[in-house]
mmCIF file of C-alpha atoms and ligand atoms in Angstrom:
data_model
loop_
_atom_site.group_PDB
_atom_site.id
_atom_site.type_symbol
_atom_site.label_atom_id
_atom_site.label_comp_id
_atom_site.label_asym_id
_atom_site.label_seq_id
_atom_site.Cartn_x
_atom_site.Cartn_y
_atom_site.Cartn_z
ATOM 1 C CA MET A 1 -42.615 12.207 -18.625
ATOM 2 C CA GLN A 2 -42.514 15.103 -16.181
ATOM 3 C CA ALA A 3 -40.753 12.881 -13.621
ATOM 4 C CA LEU A 4 -38.176 11.909 -16.213
ATOM 5 C CA LYS A 5 -37.603 15.563 -17.096
ATOM 6 C CA ASP A 6 -37.248 16.480 -13.402
ATOM 7 C CA GLY A 7 -34.770 13.666 -12.899
ATOM 8 C CA LEU A 8 -32.726 14.823 -15.872
ATOM 9 C CA LEU A 9 -32.746 18.433 -14.650
ATOM 10 C CA MET A 10 -31.685 17.279 -11.197
ATOM 11 C CA ASN A 11 -28.882 15.280 -12.743
ATOM 12 C CA ILE A 12 -27.670 18.234 -14.796
ATOM 13 C CA PHE A 13 -27.963 20.479 -11.753
ATOM 14 C CA THR A 14 -25.889 18.073 -9.638
ATOM 15 C CA ARG A 15 -23.256 17.404 -12.221
ATOM 16 C CA TYR A 16 -22.725 20.840 -13.674
ATOM 17 C CA ILE A 17 -23.667 23.195 -10.857
ATOM 18 C CA LEU A 18 -23.695 21.604 -7.417
ATOM 19 C CA VAL A 19 -20.530 19.494 -7.605
ATOM 20 C CA PRO A 20 -18.352 22.138 -9.313
ATOM 21 C CA PHE A 21 -19.658 24.670 -6.776
ATOM 22 C CA LEU A 22 -18.755 22.414 -3.838
ATOM 23 C CA LEU A 23 -15.349 21.659 -5.314
ATOM 24 C CA ALA A 24 -14.641 25.344 -5.890
ATOM 25 C CA THR A 25 -15.709 26.453 -2.437
ATOM 26 C CA ALA A 26 -14.413 23.573 -0.366
ATOM 27 C CA GLY A 27 -11.107 23.240 -2.228
ATOM 28 C CA PRO A 28 -9.360 19.929 -2.714
ATOM 29 C CA PHE A 29 -7.790 19.852 0.752
ATOM 30 C CA VAL A 30 -10.918 19.608 2.843
ATOM 31 C CA LEU A 31 -12.680 17.103 0.667
ATOM 32 C CA PRO A 32 -13.349 14.059 2.821
ATOM 33 C CA ALA A 33 -11.287 10.993 2.051
ATOM 34 C CA SER A 34 -13.192 8.416 0.121
ATOM 35 C CA ALA A 35 -14.409 5.726 2.476
ATOM 36 C CA GLN A 36 -12.311 3.429 0.361
ATOM 37 C CA ASP A 37 -9.051 5.279 1.007
ATOM 38 C CA ILE A 38 -6.487 3.750 3.333
ATOM 39 C CA VAL A 39 -5.318 6.524 5.631
ATOM 40 C CA VAL A 40 -1.643 6.387 6.623
ATOM 41 C CA GLY A 41 -0.420 9.025 9.073
ATOM 42 C CA GLU A 42 3.024 10.542 8.807
ATOM 43 C CA PHE A 43 4.835 12.795 11.263
ATOM 44 C CA ALA A 44 8.105 14.442 10.319
ATOM 45 C CA SER A 45 10.243 17.534 10.877
ATOM 46 C CA LEU A 46 9.252 19.582 7.816
ATOM 47 C CA THR A 47 10.551 22.731 9.522
ATOM 48 C CA GLY A 48 13.057 23.559 12.256
ATOM 49 C CA SER A 49 16.646 22.497 12.894
ATOM 50 C CA GLU A 50 16.306 19.088 11.171
ATOM 51 C CA ALA A 51 13.950 20.163 8.383
ATOM 52 C CA THR A 52 15.792 18.276 5.638
ATOM 53 C CA PHE A 53 15.165 14.991 7.484
ATOM 54 C CA GLY A 54 11.401 15.482 7.357
ATOM 55 C CA VAL A 55 11.189 17.013 3.890
ATOM 56 C CA ASN A 56 13.353 14.377 2.239
ATOM 57 C CA SER A 57 11.885 11.356 4.016
ATOM 58 C CA SER A 58 8.376 12.517 3.188
ATOM 59 C CA ASN A 59 9.425 12.982 -0.448
ATOM 60 C CA GLY A 60 10.420 9.320 -0.391
ATOM 61 C CA VAL A 61 7.114 8.335 1.210
ATOM 62 C CA GLU A 62 5.239 10.355 -1.425
ATOM 63 C CA LEU A 63 7.076 8.641 -4.274
ATOM 64 C CA ALA A 64 6.255 5.191 -2.889
ATOM 65 C CA LYS A 65 2.610 6.141 -2.313
ATOM 66 C CA GLU A 66 2.261 7.347 -5.910
ATOM 67 C CA GLU A 67 3.783 4.158 -7.240
ATOM 68 C CA ILE A 68 1.499 1.978 -5.140
ATOM 69 C CA ASN A 69 -1.592 3.986 -6.075
ATOM 70 C CA ASN A 70 -0.692 4.098 -9.781
ATOM 71 C CA ALA A 71 -0.252 0.348 -9.758
ATOM 72 C CA GLY A 72 -3.830 -0.065 -8.522
ATOM 73 C CA GLY A 73 -3.563 0.622 -4.808
ATOM 74 C CA LEU A 74 -3.898 -1.921 -1.994
ATOM 75 C CA LEU A 75 -6.418 -4.557 -0.910
ATOM 76 C CA GLY A 76 -7.939 -4.823 -4.364
ATOM 77 C CA GLY A 77 -7.965 -1.216 -5.548
ATOM 78 C CA ARG A 78 -8.045 1.009 -2.484
ATOM 79 C CA LYS A 79 -5.805 4.089 -2.637
ATOM 80 C CA ILE A 80 -3.398 5.210 0.076
ATOM 81 C CA LYS A 81 -4.029 8.664 1.466
ATOM 82 C CA ILE A 82 -1.221 10.222 3.514
ATOM 83 C CA VAL A 83 -2.133 12.623 6.290
ATOM 84 C CA MET A 84 0.970 14.597 7.204
ATOM 85 C CA GLU A 85 1.845 16.416 10.437
ATOM 86 C CA ASP A 86 4.890 18.680 10.808
ATOM 87 C CA ASP A 87 6.462 18.295 14.271
ATOM 88 C CA GLN A 88 8.759 21.292 13.632
ATOM 89 C CA SER A 89 11.832 19.392 14.970
ATOM 90 C CA LYS A 90 10.522 20.229 18.460
ATOM 91 C CA PRO A 91 9.965 18.040 21.517
ATOM 92 C CA GLY A 92 6.300 17.869 22.559
ATOM 93 C CA GLN A 93 5.081 18.085 18.962
ATOM 94 C CA PRO A 94 5.491 14.412 17.968
ATOM 95 C CA SER A 95 3.065 13.137 20.616
ATOM 96 C CA ALA A 96 0.493 15.817 19.750
ATOM 97 C CA ALA A 97 0.849 14.996 16.053
ATOM 98 C CA VAL A 98 0.471 11.250 16.501
ATOM 99 C CA LYS A 99 -2.487 11.586 18.898
ATOM 100 C CA LYS A 100 -4.275 13.600 16.223
ATOM 101 C CA LEU A 101 -3.376 11.179 13.429
ATOM 102 C CA VAL A 102 -4.652 8.218 15.410
ATOM 103 C CA ALA A 103 -7.718 9.748 17.066
ATOM 104 C CA SER A 104 -9.049 12.261 14.507
ATOM 105 C CA ASP A 105 -7.689 11.051 11.192
ATOM 106 C CA ASN A 106 -8.155 7.349 11.965
ATOM 107 C CA ALA A 107 -4.756 6.490 10.521
ATOM 108 C CA ILE A 108 -4.346 2.723 10.285
ATOM 109 C CA ALA A 109 -0.538 2.970 10.515
ATOM 110 C CA ILE A 110 2.052 5.664 11.163
ATOM 111 C CA VAL A 111 5.263 6.425 9.264
ATOM 112 C CA GLY A 112 7.829 8.375 11.302
ATOM 113 C CA GLU A 113 10.043 9.775 12.686
ATOM 114 C CA ILE A 114 13.630 10.170 11.585
ATOM 115 C CA ALA A 115 15.154 11.559 14.797
ATOM 116 C CA SER A 116 15.239 8.936 17.550
ATOM 117 C CA SER A 117 14.087 11.249 20.364
ATOM 118 C CA ARG A 118 10.955 12.116 18.399
ATOM 119 C CA SER A 119 10.206 8.477 17.572
ATOM 120 C CA LEU A 120 10.689 7.622 21.253
ATOM 121 C CA GLU A 121 8.204 10.312 22.226
ATOM 122 C CA ALA A 122 5.475 9.102 19.861
ATOM 123 C CA ALA A 123 5.973 5.329 20.031
ATOM 124 C CA PRO A 124 4.015 4.709 23.266
ATOM 125 C CA ILE A 125 0.941 6.373 21.727
ATOM 126 C CA CYS A 126 1.019 4.018 18.736
ATOM 127 C CA GLN A 127 1.732 1.048 20.976
ATOM 128 C CA ASN A 128 -1.248 1.814 23.250
ATOM 129 C CA ALA A 129 -3.548 2.363 20.288
ATOM 130 C CA LYS A 130 -2.316 -0.862 18.619
ATOM 131 C CA ILE A 131 -1.430 1.133 15.512
ATOM 132 C CA PRO A 132 1.800 -0.011 13.828
ATOM 133 C CA MET A 133 4.494 2.658 13.618
ATOM 134 C CA ILE A 134 7.343 2.314 11.171
ATOM 135 C CA SER A 135 10.367 4.579 11.480
ATOM 136 C CA PRO A 136 12.404 5.199 8.347
ATOM 137 C CA GLY A 137 15.580 6.303 10.116
ATOM 138 C CA SER A 138 15.580 6.252 13.907
ATOM 139 C CA THR A 139 18.656 4.242 14.860
ATOM 140 C CA ASN A 140 18.633 4.349 18.675
ATOM 141 C CA PRO A 141 17.975 0.778 19.889
ATOM 142 C CA SER A 142 15.326 1.789 22.443
ATOM 143 C CA VAL A 143 12.874 2.991 19.764
ATOM 144 C CA THR A 144 11.575 -0.464 18.833
ATOM 145 C CA GLU A 145 11.843 -1.592 22.468
ATOM 146 C CA LYS A 146 8.781 0.607 23.125
ATOM 147 C CA GLY A 147 6.591 -2.275 22.033
ATOM 148 C CA ASP A 148 5.633 -4.872 19.479
ATOM 149 C CA TYR A 149 3.839 -2.377 17.205
ATOM 150 C CA ILE A 150 7.024 -0.335 16.669
ATOM 151 C CA PHE A 151 9.240 -1.129 13.650
ATOM 152 C CA ARG A 152 12.094 0.411 11.709
ATOM 153 C CA VAL A 153 13.625 -0.192 8.273
ATOM 154 C CA CYS A 154 17.160 0.874 9.193
ATOM 155 C CA PHE A 155 20.132 -0.499 11.132
ATOM 156 C CA ILE A 156 20.699 0.466 14.772
ATOM 157 C CA ASP A 157 23.441 2.458 16.505
ATOM 158 C CA PRO A 158 25.428 -0.322 18.201
ATOM 159 C CA PHE A 159 26.268 -1.302 14.595
ATOM 160 C CA GLN A 160 26.747 2.254 13.316
ATOM 161 C CA GLY A 161 28.960 3.153 16.301
ATOM 162 C CA THR A 162 31.102 0.087 15.657
ATOM 163 C CA VAL A 163 31.388 0.931 11.951
ATOM 164 C CA MET A 164 32.792 4.401 12.664
ATOM 165 C CA ALA A 165 35.042 3.267 15.545
ATOM 166 C CA LYS A 166 36.493 0.531 13.328
ATOM 167 C CA PHE A 167 36.916 3.017 10.498
ATOM 168 C CA ALA A 168 38.798 5.391 12.814
ATOM 169 C CA LEU A 169 41.083 2.606 14.015
ATOM 170 C CA ASP A 170 41.699 0.694 10.781
ATOM 171 C CA ASN A 171 41.439 3.322 8.047
ATOM 172 C CA LEU A 172 42.554 6.506 9.802
ATOM 173 C CA HIS A 173 44.887 4.730 12.260
ATOM 174 C CA ALA A 174 43.519 7.006 14.968
ATOM 175 C CA LYS A 175 44.523 6.118 18.515
ATOM 176 C CA LYS A 176 43.191 9.160 20.376
ATOM 177 C CA ILE A 177 39.689 10.481 19.766
ATOM 178 C CA ALA A 178 37.727 13.399 21.199
ATOM 179 C CA ILE A 179 33.922 13.196 21.330
ATOM 180 C CA LEU A 180 31.511 16.124 21.135
ATOM 181 C CA GLN A 181 27.922 14.959 21.653
ATOM 182 C CA ASP A 182 24.456 16.529 21.780
ATOM 183 C CA VAL A 183 22.904 16.056 25.245
ATOM 184 C CA LYS A 184 19.429 16.800 23.858
ATOM 185 C CA SER A 185 19.467 13.841 21.474
ATOM 186 C CA ASP A 186 19.018 10.186 22.448
ATOM 187 C CA TYR A 187 20.560 9.329 19.107
ATOM 188 C CA SER A 188 23.704 11.347 19.805
ATOM 189 C CA LYS A 189 24.191 10.049 23.351
ATOM 190 C CA GLY A 190 23.664 6.443 22.277
ATOM 191 C CA LEU A 191 25.940 6.650 19.264
ATOM 192 C CA ALA A 192 28.695 8.278 21.352
ATOM 193 C CA GLN A 193 28.420 5.416 23.840
ATOM 194 C CA PHE A 194 28.513 2.629 21.238
ATOM 195 C CA PHE A 195 31.457 4.259 19.454
ATOM 196 C CA LYS A 196 33.329 4.597 22.737
ATOM 197 C CA GLU A 197 32.728 0.963 23.718
ATOM 198 C CA TYR A 198 34.203 -0.439 20.538
ATOM 199 C CA PHE A 199 37.008 2.095 20.239
ATOM 200 C CA THR A 200 38.319 1.717 23.793
ATOM 201 C CA SER A 201 37.994 -2.082 23.824
ATOM 202 C CA HIS A 202 40.130 -2.258 20.657
ATOM 203 C CA GLY A 203 43.120 -0.243 21.787
ATOM 204 C CA GLY A 204 41.853 3.315 21.265
ATOM 205 C CA GLN A 205 41.574 6.051 23.850
ATOM 206 C CA ILE A 206 38.930 8.773 24.323
ATOM 207 C CA VAL A 207 40.991 11.799 25.332
ATOM 208 C CA THR A 208 38.157 14.330 25.697
ATOM 209 C CA ASP A 209 34.391 13.808 25.962
ATOM 210 C CA LEU A 210 32.292 16.980 25.875
ATOM 211 C CA SER A 211 28.753 17.981 24.992
ATOM 212 C CA TYR A 212 26.491 20.732 23.654
ATOM 213 C CA THR A 213 22.760 21.412 23.444
ATOM 214 C CA GLY A 214 21.407 20.730 19.953
ATOM 215 C CA GLY A 215 18.094 21.458 18.260
ATOM 216 C CA GLY A 216 19.366 24.849 17.112
ATOM 217 C CA THR A 217 20.053 26.057 20.688
ATOM 218 C CA ASP A 218 23.872 26.201 20.867
ATOM 219 C CA LYS A 219 25.642 28.061 18.105
ATOM 220 C CA ASP A 220 29.047 28.671 19.640
ATOM 221 C CA PHE A 221 31.159 25.583 20.274
ATOM 222 C CA ARG A 222 34.533 27.275 20.676
ATOM 223 C CA ALA A 223 34.836 26.668 24.426
ATOM 224 C CA GLN A 224 34.493 22.887 23.922
ATOM 225 C CA LEU A 225 36.708 22.921 20.826
ATOM 226 C CA THR A 226 39.450 24.829 22.644
ATOM 227 C CA LYS A 227 39.527 22.113 25.325
ATOM 228 C CA ILE A 228 39.445 19.408 22.667
ATOM 229 C CA LYS A 229 42.438 20.980 20.926
ATOM 230 C CA THR A 230 44.627 20.751 24.032
ATOM 231 C CA GLY A 231 43.977 16.958 24.158
ATOM 232 C CA GLN A 232 45.605 16.615 20.681
ATOM 233 C CA PRO A 233 43.221 13.974 19.310
ATOM 234 C CA ASP A 234 43.828 12.210 15.994
ATOM 235 C CA ALA A 235 40.176 12.787 15.064
ATOM 236 C CA ILE A 236 36.961 14.164 16.610
ATOM 237 C CA PHE A 237 33.733 12.150 16.669
ATOM 238 C CA ILE A 238 30.641 14.368 16.469
ATOM 239 C CA PRO A 239 27.540 12.149 16.585
ATOM 240 C CA GLY A 240 25.008 14.953 16.131
ATOM 241 C CA TYR A 241 22.787 16.460 13.454
ATOM 242 C CA TYR A 242 23.910 18.434 10.418
ATOM 243 C CA THR A 243 23.082 21.958 11.630
ATOM 244 C CA GLU A 244 25.470 21.712 14.575
ATOM 245 C CA ALA A 245 28.011 19.507 12.765
ATOM 246 C CA GLY A 246 28.397 22.154 10.044
ATOM 247 C CA LEU A 247 28.932 24.958 12.569
ATOM 248 C CA ILE A 248 31.312 22.857 14.688
ATOM 249 C CA ALA A 249 33.441 22.092 11.613
ATOM 250 C CA LYS A 250 33.753 25.778 10.738
ATOM 251 C CA GLN A 251 34.653 26.800 14.264
ATOM 252 C CA ALA A 252 37.122 23.906 14.658
ATOM 253 C CA ARG A 253 39.020 25.032 11.551
ATOM 254 C CA SER A 254 38.988 28.659 12.677
ATOM 255 C CA LEU A 255 40.668 27.520 15.914
ATOM 256 C CA GLY A 256 43.372 25.728 13.933
ATOM 257 C CA ILE A 257 42.078 22.182 14.491
ATOM 258 C CA LYS A 258 43.106 20.241 11.384
ATOM 259 C CA VAL A 259 42.263 16.612 12.225
ATOM 260 C CA PRO A 260 39.378 14.817 10.470
ATOM 261 C CA LEU A 261 35.916 15.124 11.976
ATOM 262 C CA LEU A 262 33.726 12.030 12.003
ATOM 263 C CA GLY A 263 29.968 11.696 12.213
ATOM 264 C CA GLY A 264 27.042 9.337 11.789
ATOM 265 C CA ASP A 265 23.888 9.443 9.676
ATOM 266 C CA GLY A 266 22.803 12.643 11.451
ATOM 267 C CA TRP A 267 25.214 14.445 9.121
ATOM 268 C CA ASP A 268 23.381 13.214 6.040
ATOM 269 C CA SER A 269 21.819 16.366 4.642
ATOM 270 C CA PRO A 270 22.408 18.661 1.671
ATOM 271 C CA LYS A 271 22.555 21.451 4.274
ATOM 272 C CA LEU A 272 25.676 19.993 5.940
ATOM 273 C CA THR A 273 28.105 21.460 3.407
ATOM 274 C CA GLU A 274 25.971 24.565 2.870
ATOM 275 C CA ILE A 275 26.666 25.347 6.528
ATOM 276 C CA GLY A 276 30.164 23.902 6.966
ATOM 277 C CA GLY A 277 31.610 24.482 3.486
ATOM 278 C CA ALA A 278 35.276 23.610 2.953
ATOM 279 C CA ALA A 279 35.761 23.053 6.697
ATOM 280 C CA LEU A 280 34.276 19.593 6.122
ATOM 281 C CA ASP A 281 36.639 18.498 3.354
ATOM 282 C CA GLY A 282 38.304 15.250 4.360
ATOM 283 C CA CYS A 283 35.694 14.469 7.026
ATOM 284 C CA TYR A 284 33.762 11.180 7.122
ATOM 285 C CA PHE A 285 30.316 9.991 8.139
ATOM 286 C CA SER A 286 28.361 6.767 8.079
ATOM 287 C CA THR A 287 24.873 6.515 6.612
ATOM 288 C CA HIS A 288 22.343 4.270 4.868
ATOM 289 C CA PHE A 289 22.759 5.026 1.180
ATOM 290 C CA SER A 290 25.048 6.568 -1.412
ATOM 291 C CA VAL A 291 23.840 8.177 -4.652
ATOM 292 C CA GLN A 292 27.066 6.840 -6.192
ATOM 293 C CA ASP A 293 26.039 3.225 -5.574
ATOM 294 C CA LYS A 294 25.995 1.519 -9.009
ATOM 295 C CA ASN A 295 23.232 -0.901 -7.958
ATOM 296 C CA PRO A 296 20.467 -0.506 -10.614
ATOM 297 C CA LYS A 297 17.843 -0.315 -7.862
ATOM 298 C CA VAL A 298 19.624 2.703 -6.391
ATOM 299 C CA GLN A 299 20.199 4.373 -9.760
ATOM 300 C CA ASP A 300 16.574 3.825 -10.748
ATOM 301 C CA PHE A 301 15.462 5.497 -7.507
ATOM 302 C CA VAL A 302 17.884 8.412 -8.013
ATOM 303 C CA LYS A 303 16.439 8.965 -11.496
ATOM 304 C CA LYS A 304 12.803 8.885 -10.322
ATOM 305 C CA TYR A 305 13.575 11.130 -7.369
ATOM 306 C CA GLN A 306 15.395 13.697 -9.493
ATOM 307 C CA ALA A 307 12.617 13.765 -12.067
ATOM 308 C CA LYS A 308 10.029 14.571 -9.408
ATOM 309 C CA PHE A 309 11.925 16.718 -6.903
ATOM 310 C CA HIS A 310 14.733 18.215 -9.037
ATOM 311 C CA ALA A 311 17.367 17.352 -6.432
ATOM 312 C CA LEU A 312 19.600 14.439 -5.534
ATOM 313 C CA PRO A 313 18.235 12.244 -2.742
ATOM 314 C CA ASP A 314 20.089 11.987 0.559
ATOM 315 C CA GLY A 315 19.825 8.928 2.839
ATOM 316 C CA MET A 316 16.452 9.952 4.231
ATOM 317 C CA ALA A 317 14.590 9.867 0.941
ATOM 318 C CA PRO A 318 15.105 6.165 0.124
ATOM 319 C CA LEU A 319 14.479 5.243 3.776
ATOM 320 C CA GLY A 320 11.077 6.970 3.599
ATOM 321 C CA TYR A 321 10.439 5.217 0.288
ATOM 322 C CA ASP A 322 11.365 1.786 1.671
ATOM 323 C CA ALA A 323 9.272 2.349 4.823
ATOM 324 C CA MET A 324 6.151 3.157 2.778
ATOM 325 C CA MET A 325 6.761 0.278 0.351
ATOM 326 C CA ILE A 326 7.122 -2.246 3.162
ATOM 327 C CA LEU A 327 4.032 -0.915 4.869
ATOM 328 C CA GLY A 328 2.075 -1.224 1.612
ATOM 329 C CA GLN A 329 3.229 -4.792 1.169
ATOM 330 C CA ALA A 330 2.327 -5.582 4.804
ATOM 331 C CA ILE A 331 -1.202 -4.176 4.377
ATOM 332 C CA ASN A 332 -1.709 -6.453 1.381
ATOM 333 C CA THR A 333 -0.237 -9.443 3.226
ATOM 334 C CA ALA A 334 -2.514 -8.690 6.185
ATOM 335 C CA GLY A 335 -5.442 -8.530 3.781
ATOM 336 C CA SER A 336 -6.898 -5.926 6.088
ATOM 337 C CA THR A 337 -6.381 -2.528 7.688
ATOM 338 C CA ASP A 338 -6.499 -4.057 11.155
ATOM 339 C CA GLY A 339 -3.516 -2.859 13.225
ATOM 340 C CA THR A 340 -2.721 -6.214 14.765
ATOM 341 C CA LYS A 341 -2.816 -8.018 11.418
ATOM 342 C CA ILE A 342 -0.556 -5.359 9.844
ATOM 343 C CA ARG A 343 1.817 -5.684 12.802
ATOM 344 C CA ASP A 344 2.056 -9.439 12.235
ATOM 345 C CA ALA A 345 2.701 -8.917 8.515
ATOM 346 C CA LEU A 346 5.431 -6.333 9.228
ATOM 347 C CA ALA A 347 7.074 -8.702 11.701
ATOM 348 C CA SER A 348 7.335 -11.361 9.002
ATOM 349 C CA VAL A 349 8.989 -9.197 6.281
ATOM 350 C CA LYS A 350 11.895 -11.193 4.844
ATOM 351 C CA ASP A 351 14.460 -10.271 2.190
ATOM 352 C CA TYR A 352 12.493 -7.324 0.867
ATOM 353 C CA PRO A 353 14.686 -5.777 -1.852
ATOM 354 C CA GLY A 354 14.731 -2.161 -0.701
ATOM 355 C CA VAL A 355 16.589 0.798 -2.230
ATOM 356 C CA THR A 356 18.601 0.982 1.008
ATOM 357 C CA GLY A 357 19.394 -2.738 0.919
ATOM 358 C CA ASN A 358 17.695 -6.019 1.643
ATOM 359 C CA ILE A 359 15.295 -5.692 4.537
ATOM 360 C CA THR A 360 14.508 -8.521 6.923
ATOM 361 C CA ILE A 361 12.669 -7.520 10.083
ATOM 362 C CA ASP A 362 14.331 -9.345 12.980
ATOM 363 C CA GLU A 363 12.779 -10.490 16.257
ATOM 364 C CA LYS A 364 13.396 -7.027 17.746
ATOM 365 C CA ARG A 365 11.600 -5.338 14.810
ATOM 366 C CA ASN A 366 14.847 -3.869 13.451
ATOM 367 C CA ALA A 367 16.419 -4.300 10.012
ATOM 368 C CA LYS A 368 19.922 -5.675 9.689
ATOM 369 C CA LYS A 369 21.526 -3.808 6.795
ATOM 370 C CA ALA A 370 24.853 -2.550 5.526
ATOM 371 C CA ALA A 371 26.135 0.935 6.348
ATOM 372 C CA VAL A 372 28.139 3.108 3.981
ATOM 373 C CA VAL A 373 30.977 5.465 4.896
ATOM 374 C CA LEU A 374 31.156 8.677 2.877
ATOM 375 C CA GLU A 375 33.897 11.302 2.608
ATOM 376 C CA VAL A 376 32.979 14.951 2.245
ATOM 377 C CA LYS A 377 34.667 16.780 -0.660
ATOM 378 C CA GLY A 378 33.356 20.097 -1.917
ATOM 379 C CA SER A 379 29.592 19.904 -1.752
ATOM 380 C CA LYS A 380 29.654 16.140 -2.320
ATOM 381 C CA ALA A 381 29.803 13.088 -0.105
ATOM 382 C CA ASN A 382 31.860 10.450 -1.903
ATOM 383 C CA PHE A 383 31.482 6.723 -1.357
ATOM 384 C CA VAL A 384 34.414 5.232 0.588
ATOM 385 C CA ALA A 385 33.235 1.873 1.929
ATOM 386 C CA SER A 386 30.248 -0.341 2.506
ATOM 387 C CA VAL A 387 30.173 -2.311 5.752
ATOM 388 C CA PRO A 388 27.969 -5.411 5.916
ATOM 389 C CA PRO A 389 25.949 -6.021 9.091
HETATM 390 N N1 LIG B 1 19.516 8.016 12.863
HETATM 391 C C1 LIG B 1 19.149 9.349 13.255
HETATM 392 C C2 LIG B 1 18.423 9.281 14.584
HETATM 393 O O1 LIG B 1 18.119 8.226 15.040
HETATM 394 C C3 LIG B 1 18.288 10.037 12.229
HETATM 395 C C4 LIG B 1 18.766 9.967 10.824
HETATM 396 C C5 LIG B 1 18.454 8.882 9.996
HETATM 397 C C6 LIG B 1 19.496 10.972 10.285
HETATM 398 C C7 LIG B 1 18.893 8.795 8.692
HETATM 399 C C8 LIG B 1 19.948 10.908 8.986
HETATM 400 C C9 LIG B 1 19.663 9.785 8.177
HETATM 401 O O2 LIG B 1 18.148 10.255 15.214
#
C-alpha cells in the first residue's frame, strides 16, 4: 500500500511539478528532438543583401513540413524537424552552417541554398558526408556537378539565359544589348555568358559588357551606366540580384537611359520595386512562378501561403515548398533516413506535380521545367509568357 502511494506521489510530482518546471526553465527551443524526429537541415540567407530569398524559401519549406507532419509524418508516423541556419547572405557562412547541421545536428538531408555561389560553397561538404542536398533555386549548372548527392528542383541557367535572349530578340526586337553583371556571383557570371551565347549566335550584338561587385558592396553604378549609354543599346541585361537591380534601374533612369532593363530570377523579390520603384516599369525578368498563374495548384498554394504569412509568395516560396515535398516523398520511398538510399530515391523522382511545375530529376540531378517571363508594372510583376523547357 505504501509503495503504491509512493508511486502515485512520484507520478503526480513528475507530471505536475517536474515536467512543467523543466518546460518552463528550458523553454521549447532547447528541448531535445524526439528520437523519432527526422532532422532536416536548412541553410538560407535570412538576413543580408538577399534576405528575401532565404525568408521566403524557408516559409515555403515550413509550409510543406507542416503539411507533411499534419498528414502523419514520414516513415510511419515520424515528424520532420527543421534545424535552420542563417548564412547572412555572406560567403564563408554556408560552409560553417552546413558543417554544423551535418556534424552536430545530425541532419539526414539538407535543403538550401537559393544563391548559386552559396550552394557551390556548401555542396562539397554534403557530398563528402554522403548527405543529400537539395537546392530550391540555385540555377548555375555547376552546383549539381559537385557530386551525386547534390540535387535541385529548378531549371538551370543555360535555359534561363536562352529564354531571356530569345525574348529580347523576338519580343523586344532588340539587336544591341549592354550587359551589367555581378562579378561576385557565379549565378550572374554564368547567366551573362549563356545569354550572350544565344544572343550573339542569333544575330544580336553585345555592345557593352561591364560589371560591378554585388552582395551590397557597390551602391553607385553611374560610371558603368554612363559608358553603357554611349553604346546606345536597345536594352540592358542585368543578371544580378534584386538589391543591385533596383538601384541600377533608378540610376539608369536618372541618367536618361530609357530602354527596357532585363533580368533573371535574381530579380524575383518583393523588395525589387520597393528599391527601384517606377524606374522598373516596363522592365522584364524570367523566373520560376507567377502568382497570376490560373493553375489550381498554384492558386491553392497562393491561398495557403497568404493565410499563413499574410503576403503574396514570390518565386522562392513555392521552390522551397517543392524542395521539401520532394525530399519528404524521397524519404518515404527510401524507407529509411540513410543518405545513400535517399539520394537514390531523389534521383528517381519522375513527374512530381509541383507548384512550380512538373518535376522530373534528370541524369544530372536537375529539373527540366518551364520558365515564366514577367513584366514589372507598379509594384507588380505581370505574367507575359511561359516558356517550356
Ligand atoms: N537562381 C539564383 C541563383 O542561382 C537564385 C534565385 C532563385 C533567385 C530563384 C530568385 C529566385 O543564384
